[in-house]
Amino acid sequence: MTRVLITGFEPFGGERVNPSWQAASLVADQPPAGLTVIAVQLPCVFGESLAVLRRAVQETRPDLVVCVGQAGGRPGVTVERVAVNVDDARIPDNAGARPIDEPVVPGGPAAYFSTLPIKACVAAMREAGVPAAVSNTAGTFVCNHVAYGLGHLLATELPGVRGGFVHVPWAPEQVPDGTAAALPAETVARGLRALLLAAAGTTVDVRVTEGATH
């Protein structure tokens, strides 16, 4: 059995829900066959989110770590290719912090690439009927903070563990007027289950075009 740690965030920015936690919880409640999935909620707080993630990794000893966050406005589930070593917050986190141009890890490398088979994961989600794409930016808020922190943790302390970050759209209840893209939590969870199976079973990513011109 492959042990998977999946994380989602608490609500932030005045929202009542966070679809990343909604979907992560559903996946843990009904995991794909052959996988043991543990879900942990992260605070939307710089620094503290990484402390909670580290403890969860230490306690669960996973083979695979997938952190999930909200990217309101995106039309589908996006697998992040890279995380950069900078915190530059447009809005305060849930503790009121708003770092500007600060490193996630002082002295760390400029970026970490995901160690998930990102293109195979996208293909698996599309096969499951869930809109998905590769993303080349995780932003500079707490999601990127966690994505980079995870990359640093795996690269420096747990090189045998693979992991990466995934963004999900708003939930329908967050855009009741229908003016922005949204996906039900059940749909996102279906995509994440397909992603986890692809990640657990794929060691060499597929070579297909998923690039962007801007």
PDB file of C-alpha atoms in Angstrom, residues 42-206:
ATOM      1  CA  LEU A  42      -2.968  23.443   6.929  1.00  0.00           C
ATOM      2  CA  PRO A  43      -3.430  26.950   8.323  1.00  0.00           C
ATOM      3  CA  CYS A  44      -3.311  29.715   5.738  1.00  0.00           C
ATOM      4  CA  VAL A  45      -0.421  31.315   7.585  1.00  0.00           C
ATOM      5  CA  PHE A  46       3.155  31.871   6.487  1.00  0.00           C
ATOM      6  CA  GLY A  47       5.585  29.807   8.556  1.00  0.00           C
ATOM      7  CA  GLU A  48       2.971  27.965  10.612  1.00  0.00           C
ATOM      8  CA  SER A  49       1.708  26.136   7.520  1.00  0.00           C
ATOM      9  CA  LEU A  50       5.160  24.632   6.997  1.00  0.00           C
ATOM     10  CA  ALA A  51       5.453  23.656  10.658  1.00  0.00           C
ATOM     11  CA  VAL A  52       2.137  21.788  10.466  1.00  0.00           C
ATOM     12  CA  LEU A  53       3.191  20.160   7.184  1.00  0.00           C
ATOM     13  CA  ARG A  54       6.501  19.019   8.671  1.00  0.00           C
ATOM     14  CA  ARG A  55       4.768  17.465  11.674  1.00  0.00           C
ATOM     15  CA  ALA A  56       2.278  15.705   9.416  1.00  0.00           C
ATOM     16  CA  VAL A  57       5.082  14.254   7.295  1.00  0.00           C
ATOM     17  CA  GLN A  58       6.937  13.081  10.399  1.00  0.00           C
ATOM     18  CA  GLU A  59       3.819  11.475  11.855  1.00  0.00           C
ATOM     19  CA  THR A  60       2.458   9.799   8.714  1.00  0.00           C
ATOM     20  CA  ARG A  61       5.753   8.814   7.021  1.00  0.00           C
ATOM     21  CA  PRO A  62       4.236   8.993   3.537  1.00  0.00           C
ATOM     22  CA  ASP A  63       5.592   7.750   0.232  1.00  0.00           C
ATOM     23  CA  LEU A  64       3.851  10.579  -1.594  1.00  0.00           C
ATOM     24  CA  VAL A  65       2.823  14.100  -0.528  1.00  0.00           C
ATOM     25  CA  VAL A  66       0.293  16.173  -2.456  1.00  0.00           C
ATOM     26  CA  CYS A  67      -0.533  19.621  -1.126  1.00  0.00           C
ATOM     27  CA  VAL A  68      -3.691  21.242  -2.480  1.00  0.00           C
ATOM     28  CA  GLY A  69      -4.698  24.889  -2.492  1.00  0.00           C
ATOM     29  CA  GLN A  70      -7.352  27.213  -3.880  1.00  0.00           C
ATOM     30  CA  ALA A  71      -6.755  29.222  -7.051  1.00  0.00           C
ATOM     31  CA  GLY A  72      -9.996  31.096  -7.562  1.00  0.00           C
ATOM     32  CA  GLY A  73     -10.577  31.987 -11.183  1.00  0.00           C
ATOM     33  CA  ARG A  74      -8.794  29.026 -12.706  1.00  0.00           C
ATOM     34  CA  PRO A  75     -11.159  26.846 -14.745  1.00  0.00           C
ATOM     35  CA  GLY A  76      -9.739  23.464 -13.784  1.00  0.00           C
ATOM     36  CA  VAL A  77      -7.390  21.539 -11.528  1.00  0.00           C
ATOM     37  CA  THR A  78      -3.816  22.655 -12.161  1.00  0.00           C
ATOM     38  CA  VAL A  79      -0.676  20.724 -11.274  1.00  0.00           C
ATOM     39  CA  GLU A  80       2.147  23.077 -10.393  1.00  0.00           C
ATOM     40  CA  ARG A  81       5.466  22.554 -12.163  1.00  0.00           C
ATOM     41  CA  VAL A  82       7.616  24.820  -9.970  1.00  0.00           C
ATOM     42  CA  ALA A  83       7.668  26.775  -6.701  1.00  0.00           C
ATOM     43  CA  VAL A  84       9.877  29.825  -6.177  1.00  0.00           C
ATOM     44  CA  ASN A  85      11.753  31.003  -3.104  1.00  0.00           C
ATOM     45  CA  VAL A  86       9.805  34.180  -2.432  1.00  0.00           C
ATOM     46  CA  ASP A  87       6.897  35.306  -0.291  1.00  0.00           C
ATOM     47  CA  ASP A  88       5.193  38.402  -1.717  1.00  0.00           C
ATOM     48  CA  ALA A  89       1.711  38.689  -0.268  1.00  0.00           C
ATOM     49  CA  ARG A  90      -0.942  40.793  -1.992  1.00  0.00           C
ATOM     50  CA  ILE A  91      -3.287  40.207   0.967  1.00  0.00           C
ATOM     51  CA  PRO A  92      -2.589  39.320   4.621  1.00  0.00           C
ATOM     52  CA  ASP A  93      -2.575  35.700   5.687  1.00  0.00           C
ATOM     53  CA  ASN A  94      -4.947  34.492   8.405  1.00  0.00           C
ATOM     54  CA  ALA A  95      -2.570  35.749  11.102  1.00  0.00           C
ATOM     55  CA  GLY A  96      -2.331  39.198   9.530  1.00  0.00           C
ATOM     56  CA  ALA A  97       1.174  38.724   8.127  1.00  0.00           C
ATOM     57  CA  ARG A  98       1.959  40.217   4.743  1.00  0.00           C
ATOM     58  CA  PRO A  99       5.592  39.512   3.815  1.00  0.00           C
ATOM     59  CA  ILE A 100       7.001  41.342   0.811  1.00  0.00           C
ATOM     60  CA  ASP A 101       9.949  39.999  -1.186  1.00  0.00           C
ATOM     61  CA  GLU A 102      11.071  37.666   1.592  1.00  0.00           C
ATOM     62  CA  PRO A 103      12.565  34.208   0.965  1.00  0.00           C
ATOM     63  CA  VAL A 104      10.625  31.130   1.984  1.00  0.00           C
ATOM     64  CA  VAL A 105      13.935  29.556   3.009  1.00  0.00           C
ATOM     65  CA  PRO A 106      16.821  32.005   3.464  1.00  0.00           C
ATOM     66  CA  GLY A 107      19.770  30.787   1.405  1.00  0.00           C
ATOM     67  CA  GLY A 108      17.673  28.155  -0.370  1.00  0.00           C
ATOM     68  CA  PRO A 109      17.767  27.609  -4.120  1.00  0.00           C
ATOM     69  CA  ALA A 110      15.732  29.902  -6.352  1.00  0.00           C
ATOM     70  CA  ALA A 111      13.133  27.223  -7.092  1.00  0.00           C
ATOM     71  CA  TYR A 112      12.127  23.598  -6.739  1.00  0.00           C
ATOM     72  CA  PHE A 113      10.470  21.548  -9.446  1.00  0.00           C
ATOM     73  CA  SER A 114       7.678  19.180  -8.505  1.00  0.00           C
ATOM     74  CA  THR A 115       8.735  15.558  -8.254  1.00  0.00           C
ATOM     75  CA  LEU A 116       5.267  14.406  -9.308  1.00  0.00           C
ATOM     76  CA  PRO A 117       4.829  13.164 -12.892  1.00  0.00           C
ATOM     77  CA  ILE A 118       2.909  16.338 -13.628  1.00  0.00           C
ATOM     78  CA  LYS A 119       1.891  15.586 -17.201  1.00  0.00           C
ATOM     79  CA  ALA A 120       0.814  12.024 -16.432  1.00  0.00           C
ATOM     80  CA  CYS A 121      -1.249  13.444 -13.559  1.00  0.00           C
ATOM     81  CA  VAL A 122      -2.951  15.941 -15.864  1.00  0.00           C
ATOM     82  CA  ALA A 123      -3.670  13.232 -18.424  1.00  0.00           C
ATOM     83  CA  ALA A 124      -5.182  10.982 -15.755  1.00  0.00           C
ATOM     84  CA  MET A 125      -7.490  13.718 -14.519  1.00  0.00           C
ATOM     85  CA  ARG A 126      -8.669  14.503 -18.024  1.00  0.00           C
ATOM     86  CA  GLU A 127      -9.293  10.809 -18.575  1.00  0.00           C
ATOM     87  CA  ALA A 128     -11.482  10.917 -15.451  1.00  0.00           C
ATOM     88  CA  GLY A 129     -13.486  13.740 -17.004  1.00  0.00           C
ATOM     89  CA  VAL A 130     -12.026  16.536 -14.892  1.00  0.00           C
ATOM     90  CA  PRO A 131     -10.625  19.690 -16.538  1.00  0.00           C
ATOM     91  CA  ALA A 132      -6.918  19.861 -15.780  1.00  0.00           C
ATOM     92  CA  ALA A 133      -3.703  21.513 -16.917  1.00  0.00           C
ATOM     93  CA  VAL A 134      -0.078  22.091 -16.001  1.00  0.00           C
ATOM     94  CA  SER A 135       0.566  25.417 -14.266  1.00  0.00           C
ATOM     95  CA  ASN A 136       3.897  27.201 -14.307  1.00  0.00           C
ATOM     96  CA  THR A 137       3.231  29.511 -11.378  1.00  0.00           C
ATOM     97  CA  ALA A 138       1.944  28.770  -7.897  1.00  0.00           C
ATOM     98  CA  GLY A 139       1.752  32.486  -7.124  1.00  0.00           C
ATOM     99  CA  THR A 140       3.626  34.085  -4.223  1.00  0.00           C
ATOM    100  CA  PHE A 141       1.108  33.627  -1.387  1.00  0.00           C
ATOM    101  CA  VAL A 142       0.839  30.777   1.133  1.00  0.00           C
ATOM    102  CA  CYS A 143       0.283  28.144  -1.573  1.00  0.00           C
ATOM    103  CA  ASN A 144       3.679  28.813  -3.140  1.00  0.00           C
ATOM    104  CA  HIS A 145       5.139  29.082   0.372  1.00  0.00           C
ATOM    105  CA  VAL A 146       3.963  25.525   1.093  1.00  0.00           C
ATOM    106  CA  ALA A 147       4.930  24.235  -2.352  1.00  0.00           C
ATOM    107  CA  TYR A 148       8.472  25.549  -1.959  1.00  0.00           C
ATOM    108  CA  GLY A 149       8.712  24.439   1.668  1.00  0.00           C
ATOM    109  CA  LEU A 150       7.622  20.939   0.678  1.00  0.00           C
ATOM    110  CA  GLY A 151      10.181  20.863  -2.115  1.00  0.00           C
ATOM    111  CA  HIS A 152      12.912  21.942   0.286  1.00  0.00           C
ATOM    112  CA  LEU A 153      11.899  19.388   2.908  1.00  0.00           C
ATOM    113  CA  LEU A 154      11.912  16.530   0.411  1.00  0.00           C
ATOM    114  CA  ALA A 155      15.150  17.581  -1.272  1.00  0.00           C
ATOM    115  CA  THR A 156      17.123  18.107   1.930  1.00  0.00           C
ATOM    116  CA  GLU A 157      15.696  15.515   4.307  1.00  0.00           C
ATOM    117  CA  LEU A 158      13.464  13.017   2.491  1.00  0.00           C
ATOM    118  CA  PRO A 159      14.841  12.403  -1.015  1.00  0.00           C
ATOM    119  CA  GLY A 160      12.991   9.082  -1.253  1.00  0.00           C
ATOM    120  CA  VAL A 161       9.595  10.775  -0.916  1.00  0.00           C
ATOM    121  CA  ARG A 162       7.941  12.417  -3.920  1.00  0.00           C
ATOM    122  CA  GLY A 163       5.587  15.336  -3.796  1.00  0.00           C
ATOM    123  CA  GLY A 164       4.151  18.453  -5.307  1.00  0.00           C
ATOM    124  CA  PHE A 165       1.406  21.046  -5.259  1.00  0.00           C
ATOM    125  CA  VAL A 166      -1.998  21.176  -6.958  1.00  0.00           C
ATOM    126  CA  HIS A 167      -4.387  24.113  -7.287  1.00  0.00           C
ATOM    127  CA  VAL A 168      -8.157  23.746  -7.524  1.00  0.00           C
ATOM    128  CA  PRO A 169     -10.854  26.228  -8.620  1.00  0.00           C
ATOM    129  CA  TRP A 170     -13.469  27.874  -6.472  1.00  0.00           C
ATOM    130  CA  ALA A 171     -16.370  25.746  -5.223  1.00  0.00           C
ATOM    131  CA  PRO A 172     -19.812  26.638  -6.653  1.00  0.00           C
ATOM    132  CA  GLU A 173     -20.979  28.088  -3.335  1.00  0.00           C
ATOM    133  CA  GLN A 174     -18.166  30.642  -3.544  1.00  0.00           C
ATOM    134  CA  VAL A 175     -19.495  32.067  -6.832  1.00  0.00           C
ATOM    135  CA  PRO A 176     -23.300  31.787  -6.482  1.00  0.00           C
ATOM    136  CA  ASP A 177     -23.855  34.260  -9.318  1.00  0.00           C
ATOM    137  CA  GLY A 178     -21.967  31.997 -11.726  1.00  0.00           C
ATOM    138  CA  THR A 179     -19.672  34.768 -12.924  1.00  0.00           C
ATOM    139  CA  ALA A 180     -16.477  32.729 -12.451  1.00  0.00           C
ATOM    140  CA  ALA A 181     -15.352  29.174 -13.058  1.00  0.00           C
ATOM    141  CA  ALA A 182     -16.113  26.670 -10.302  1.00  0.00           C
ATOM    142  CA  LEU A 183     -16.055  22.915  -9.779  1.00  0.00           C
ATOM    143  CA  PRO A 184     -17.976  20.844  -7.211  1.00  0.00           C
ATOM    144  CA  ALA A 185     -15.813  19.290  -4.504  1.00  0.00           C
ATOM    145  CA  GLU A 186     -16.866  15.820  -5.648  1.00  0.00           C
ATOM    146  CA  THR A 187     -15.558  16.547  -9.148  1.00  0.00           C
ATOM    147  CA  VAL A 188     -12.271  17.859  -7.817  1.00  0.00           C
ATOM    148  CA  ALA A 189     -11.946  14.818  -5.547  1.00  0.00           C
ATOM    149  CA  ARG A 190     -12.466  12.523  -8.536  1.00  0.00           C
ATOM    150  CA  GLY A 191      -9.639  14.297 -10.296  1.00  0.00           C
ATOM    151  CA  LEU A 192      -7.373  14.091  -7.278  1.00  0.00           C
ATOM    152  CA  ARG A 193      -7.968  10.362  -6.940  1.00  0.00           C
ATOM    153  CA  ALA A 194      -6.921   9.910 -10.565  1.00  0.00           C
ATOM    154  CA  LEU A 195      -3.908  12.127  -9.948  1.00  0.00           C
ATOM    155  CA  LEU A 196      -2.811  10.095  -6.924  1.00  0.00           C
ATOM    156  CA  LEU A 197      -3.051   6.831  -8.813  1.00  0.00           C
ATOM    157  CA  ALA A 198      -1.029   8.278 -11.670  1.00  0.00           C
ATOM    158  CA  ALA A 199       1.562   9.700  -9.291  1.00  0.00           C
ATOM    159  CA  ALA A 200       1.885   6.434  -7.361  1.00  0.00           C
ATOM    160  CA  GLY A 201       2.193   4.332 -10.504  1.00  0.00           C
ATOM    161  CA  THR A 202       4.336   6.542 -12.743  1.00  0.00           C
ATOM    162  CA  THR A 203       8.061   6.992 -12.237  1.00  0.00           C
ATOM    163  CA  VAL A 204       8.903   8.505 -15.643  1.00  0.00           C
ATOM    164  CA  ASP A 205       6.590  11.272 -16.803  1.00  0.00           C
ATOM    165  CA  VAL A 206       4.970  11.220 -20.228  1.00  0.00           C
TER     166      VAL A 206
END
